[in-house]
Amino acid sequence: MLSFEAAASEDAPPGGTDALLDSLEKDISTFWRTVPFHTLFLNYALPVENSQHGGTCSDRAVLFLEQLQLKYSPDLNARLHRAYISGRKTHTVILVTINTRDYLIDVGANWPVMRPFPCFEPSSFCAFGIWFRSKPDGRLLKIEMKRPEQEDYRPFLEADLEPQSPEFVAEAIASRLSPLNELPFANGLRFACVDGNAFYFLKEDNLVGDAANRKEKWVE
């Protein structure tokens, strides 16, 4: 059973890029600590979507977008956007416009992307020992990630920044569970959350695998 208290909504800060970005980082941090990423609803066909109980990328992105619109509208132009992971446009992120410049927010990933990425200049940051860096390339924003055990950065996601219609995004989200999408976590367990100063991530590629070893693998 999952049970989470809804995060209290705070008033939006006065306008200004730095103030808004700082407020958004706090919102992302609160979101990660109250809404987990997981594949339980997906793999067990449970009709629980867009709630404090969490879920996959689209579930979490839709919920966070609603929170942003409630807190910042109309000062923050926030909208859903579909991005590429492993060459397939199966990931849902959020684009926000602050003083005419776009930033990408990815609360839907199962990795702790704790800051918005500027879409107009290179950036990098570290969260829980995991490094992220982004670089615009024409209309693309390319983002890479490096975990503590890795020596080199590896591709994380790629976003085509051409505007997408709400209808296109809504249709993509509605069909996100189609087998044609070949989701990397289909029939597998993913669970990720932030608690205190730690990021936790559980992974099992086969839900009907060797249950006897599962506990030790999770502890590791």
Short mmCIF file of C-alpha atoms in Angstrom, two decimals:
data_model
loop_
_atom_site.label_atom_id
_atom_site.label_comp_id
_atom_site.label_asym_id
_atom_site.label_seq_id
_atom_site.Cartn_x
_atom_site.Cartn_y
_atom_site.Cartn_z
CA MET A 1 0.00 0.00 0.00
CA LEU A 2 1.26 3.45 -0.88
CA SER A 3 0.13 6.47 1.07
CA PHE A 4 1.43 10.01 0.73
CA GLU A 5 0.31 13.34 2.09
CA ALA A 6 -0.24 15.95 -0.60
CA ALA A 7 2.40 18.66 -0.57
CA ALA A 8 1.12 22.01 0.62
CA SER A 9 0.92 24.63 -2.10
CA GLU A 10 2.86 27.85 -1.57
CA ASP A 11 2.36 31.18 -3.21
CA ALA A 12 4.46 31.77 -6.30
CA PRO A 13 7.42 34.11 -5.86
CA PRO A 14 7.48 37.49 -7.57
CA GLY A 15 8.65 37.52 -11.19
CA GLY A 16 12.32 37.27 -12.09
CA THR A 17 14.27 34.44 -13.68
CA ASP A 18 16.47 33.61 -10.68
CA ALA A 19 13.55 33.70 -8.23
CA LEU A 20 11.39 31.50 -10.45
CA LEU A 21 14.17 28.96 -11.08
CA ASP A 22 14.93 28.76 -7.37
CA SER A 23 11.24 28.22 -6.62
CA LEU A 24 10.96 25.56 -9.33
CA GLU A 25 13.94 23.65 -7.88
CA LYS A 26 12.20 23.62 -4.50
CA ASP A 27 9.00 22.37 -6.16
CA ILE A 28 10.93 19.57 -7.92
CA SER A 29 12.59 18.58 -4.64
CA THR A 30 9.25 18.44 -2.84
CA PHE A 31 7.71 16.47 -5.69
CA TRP A 32 10.47 13.83 -5.63
CA ARG A 33 10.01 13.43 -1.88
CA THR A 34 6.24 12.92 -2.08
CA VAL A 35 5.51 11.32 -5.48
CA PRO A 36 7.56 8.21 -6.38
CA PHE A 37 8.41 6.88 -9.80
CA HIS A 38 7.25 3.29 -10.25
CA THR A 39 5.82 0.81 -12.76
CA LEU A 40 3.38 -0.95 -10.43
CA PHE A 41 0.21 0.57 -11.91
CA LEU A 42 1.49 -0.08 -15.43
CA ASN A 43 2.51 -3.70 -14.99
CA TYR A 44 -0.45 -4.72 -12.87
CA ALA A 45 -2.98 -2.77 -15.00
CA LEU A 46 -4.23 -0.75 -12.02
CA PRO A 47 -6.36 2.25 -13.05
CA VAL A 48 -4.58 4.81 -10.86
CA GLU A 49 -3.19 7.75 -12.83
CA ASN A 50 -1.91 11.27 -12.20
CA SER A 51 -2.10 11.05 -8.42
CA GLN A 52 0.15 11.47 -5.38
CA HIS A 53 0.68 7.72 -5.57
CA GLY A 54 3.07 8.29 -8.47
CA GLY A 55 3.66 6.21 -11.55
CA THR A 56 5.67 6.45 -14.76
CA CYS A 57 6.82 9.55 -16.65
CA SER A 58 3.47 10.69 -18.02
CA ASP A 59 1.62 10.17 -14.72
CA ARG A 60 4.17 12.27 -12.85
CA ALA A 61 4.55 14.93 -15.55
CA VAL A 62 0.79 15.50 -15.80
CA LEU A 63 0.49 15.82 -12.02
CA PHE A 64 3.45 18.20 -11.73
CA LEU A 65 2.13 20.32 -14.61
CA GLU A 66 -1.17 20.71 -12.75
CA GLN A 67 0.74 21.88 -9.68
CA LEU A 68 2.76 24.38 -11.72
CA GLN A 69 -0.34 25.79 -13.39
CA LEU A 70 -2.10 26.13 -10.05
CA LYS A 71 0.85 27.89 -8.43
CA TYR A 72 2.30 30.03 -11.22
CA SER A 73 -0.37 30.59 -13.86
CA PRO A 74 -0.47 32.85 -15.81
CA ASP A 75 3.13 33.96 -15.17
CA LEU A 76 4.67 30.64 -16.22
CA ASN A 77 3.89 29.15 -19.63
CA ALA A 78 4.13 25.44 -18.77
CA ARG A 79 3.15 22.64 -21.18
CA LEU A 80 3.73 18.94 -21.73
CA HIS A 81 6.23 17.84 -24.37
CA ARG A 82 7.29 14.46 -25.76
CA ALA A 83 11.02 13.64 -25.86
CA TYR A 84 13.23 10.82 -27.10
CA ILE A 85 14.78 8.08 -24.95
CA SER A 86 16.86 5.41 -26.70
CA GLY A 87 15.79 6.86 -30.03
CA ARG A 88 12.04 6.56 -29.38
CA LYS A 89 9.70 9.44 -28.58
CA THR A 90 8.17 7.75 -25.53
CA HIS A 91 9.09 10.16 -22.72
CA THR A 92 6.98 13.00 -21.33
CA VAL A 93 8.68 16.14 -20.03
CA ILE A 94 7.56 19.70 -19.28
CA LEU A 95 8.66 22.88 -21.03
CA VAL A 96 8.33 26.21 -19.23
CA THR A 97 8.96 29.70 -20.55
CA ILE A 98 10.56 32.24 -18.22
CA ASN A 99 11.11 35.74 -19.62
CA THR A 100 10.86 34.46 -23.23
CA ARG A 101 13.38 31.62 -22.68
CA ASP A 102 12.51 27.94 -22.46
CA TYR A 103 13.59 25.44 -19.81
CA LEU A 104 13.00 21.68 -19.73
CA ILE A 105 11.80 20.01 -16.53
CA ASP A 106 11.98 16.23 -16.28
CA VAL A 107 10.20 15.00 -13.16
CA GLY A 108 9.06 11.87 -15.00
CA ALA A 109 12.39 10.08 -15.25
CA ASN A 110 13.46 7.37 -12.83
CA TRP A 111 16.66 9.36 -12.22
CA PRO A 112 16.81 12.44 -9.96
CA VAL A 113 16.73 15.35 -12.41
CA MET A 114 16.47 17.98 -9.71
CA ARG A 115 16.86 21.15 -11.79
CA PRO A 116 15.39 22.63 -14.98
CA PHE A 117 17.65 22.49 -18.06
CA PRO A 118 17.98 25.71 -20.04
CA CYS A 119 17.15 25.03 -23.69
CA PHE A 120 19.33 27.87 -24.98
CA GLU A 121 22.77 27.22 -23.43
CA PRO A 122 24.88 24.33 -22.06
CA SER A 123 24.39 23.42 -18.41
CA SER A 124 25.38 20.76 -15.89
CA PHE A 125 24.66 19.81 -12.30
CA CYS A 126 25.12 16.93 -9.87
CA ALA A 127 22.37 15.33 -7.77
CA PHE A 128 23.08 12.50 -5.32
CA GLY A 129 26.38 11.75 -7.04
CA ILE A 130 24.78 11.56 -10.50
CA TRP A 131 25.93 14.12 -13.06
CA PHE A 132 23.69 15.57 -15.75
CA ARG A 133 24.74 17.86 -18.58
CA SER A 134 22.81 19.36 -21.46
CA LYS A 135 23.70 21.08 -24.70
CA PRO A 136 21.46 22.65 -27.34
CA ASP A 137 22.15 21.54 -30.90
CA GLY A 138 19.98 23.48 -33.31
CA ARG A 139 16.39 22.62 -32.42
CA LEU A 140 17.52 19.68 -30.29
CA LEU A 141 18.40 19.66 -26.60
CA LYS A 142 20.72 16.73 -25.86
CA ILE A 143 21.07 15.58 -22.26
CA GLU A 144 23.62 13.10 -20.93
CA MET A 145 24.04 11.41 -17.56
CA LYS A 146 26.96 9.90 -15.65
CA ARG A 147 26.38 7.68 -12.63
CA PRO A 148 29.08 7.32 -9.92
CA GLU A 149 30.26 3.93 -11.22
CA GLN A 150 30.63 5.20 -14.80
CA GLU A 151 33.70 6.89 -16.24
CA ASP A 152 31.96 8.59 -19.16
CA TYR A 153 28.72 10.41 -19.80
CA ARG A 154 26.05 8.42 -21.62
CA PRO A 155 22.99 9.61 -23.60
CA PHE A 156 20.00 10.23 -21.36
CA LEU A 157 17.31 11.97 -23.39
CA GLU A 158 16.92 14.18 -26.43
CA ALA A 159 14.19 16.73 -26.96
CA ASP A 160 13.15 18.20 -30.29
CA LEU A 161 12.16 21.72 -29.29
CA GLU A 162 9.83 22.29 -32.23
CA PRO A 163 6.41 23.21 -30.77
CA GLN A 164 4.04 20.30 -30.24
CA SER A 165 0.29 20.69 -30.24
CA PRO A 166 -1.66 19.74 -27.10
CA GLU A 167 -3.59 17.27 -29.25
CA PHE A 168 -0.41 15.49 -30.36
CA VAL A 169 0.87 15.21 -26.79
CA ALA A 170 -2.50 14.05 -25.44
CA GLU A 171 -2.75 11.33 -28.09
CA ALA A 172 0.82 10.17 -27.40
CA ILE A 173 0.13 9.94 -23.68
CA ALA A 174 -3.17 8.13 -24.24
CA SER A 175 -1.38 5.45 -26.31
CA ARG A 176 1.73 5.27 -24.12
CA LEU A 177 0.98 1.74 -22.91
CA SER A 178 0.87 0.27 -26.41
CA PRO A 179 3.29 -2.68 -26.90
CA LEU A 180 4.51 -0.88 -30.02
CA ASN A 181 6.33 1.61 -27.80
CA GLU A 182 8.63 -1.15 -26.48
CA LEU A 183 9.02 0.55 -23.11
CA PRO A 184 12.30 -0.48 -21.43
CA PHE A 185 10.52 -1.30 -18.18
CA ALA A 186 7.63 -3.32 -19.64
CA ASN A 187 7.05 -6.32 -17.35
CA GLY A 188 9.79 -5.05 -15.05
CA LEU A 189 9.89 -3.28 -11.72
CA ARG A 190 11.17 0.25 -11.32
CA PHE A 191 10.78 2.23 -8.13
CA ALA A 192 12.62 5.47 -7.39
CA CYS A 193 12.22 8.14 -4.75
CA VAL A 194 14.14 10.68 -2.69
CA ASP A 195 14.13 10.53 1.09
CA GLY A 196 16.23 12.91 3.16
CA ASN A 197 19.63 13.22 1.49
CA ALA A 198 19.42 9.91 -0.38
CA PHE A 199 18.10 8.75 -3.74
CA TYR A 200 16.70 5.21 -3.84
CA PHE A 201 16.29 3.09 -6.96
CA LEU A 202 14.98 -0.48 -7.25
CA LYS A 203 15.17 -2.38 -10.52
CA GLU A 204 14.01 -5.83 -11.58
CA ASP A 205 13.77 -6.69 -15.27
CA ASN A 206 11.46 -9.67 -14.80
CA LEU A 207 8.60 -9.56 -12.32
CA VAL A 208 8.25 -13.36 -12.41
CA GLY A 209 11.98 -13.95 -11.94
CA ASP A 210 13.86 -15.50 -9.04
CA ALA A 211 11.98 -14.16 -6.03
CA ALA A 212 14.40 -15.84 -3.61
CA ASN A 213 17.21 -13.52 -4.66
CA ARG A 214 15.09 -10.40 -4.97
CA LYS A 215 15.45 -9.22 -1.38
CA GLU A 216 19.24 -9.37 -1.46
CA LYS A 217 19.35 -7.58 -4.79
CA TRP A 218 17.15 -4.81 -3.46
CA VAL A 219 19.31 -4.42 -0.36
CA GLU A 220 22.36 -4.04 -2.58
#
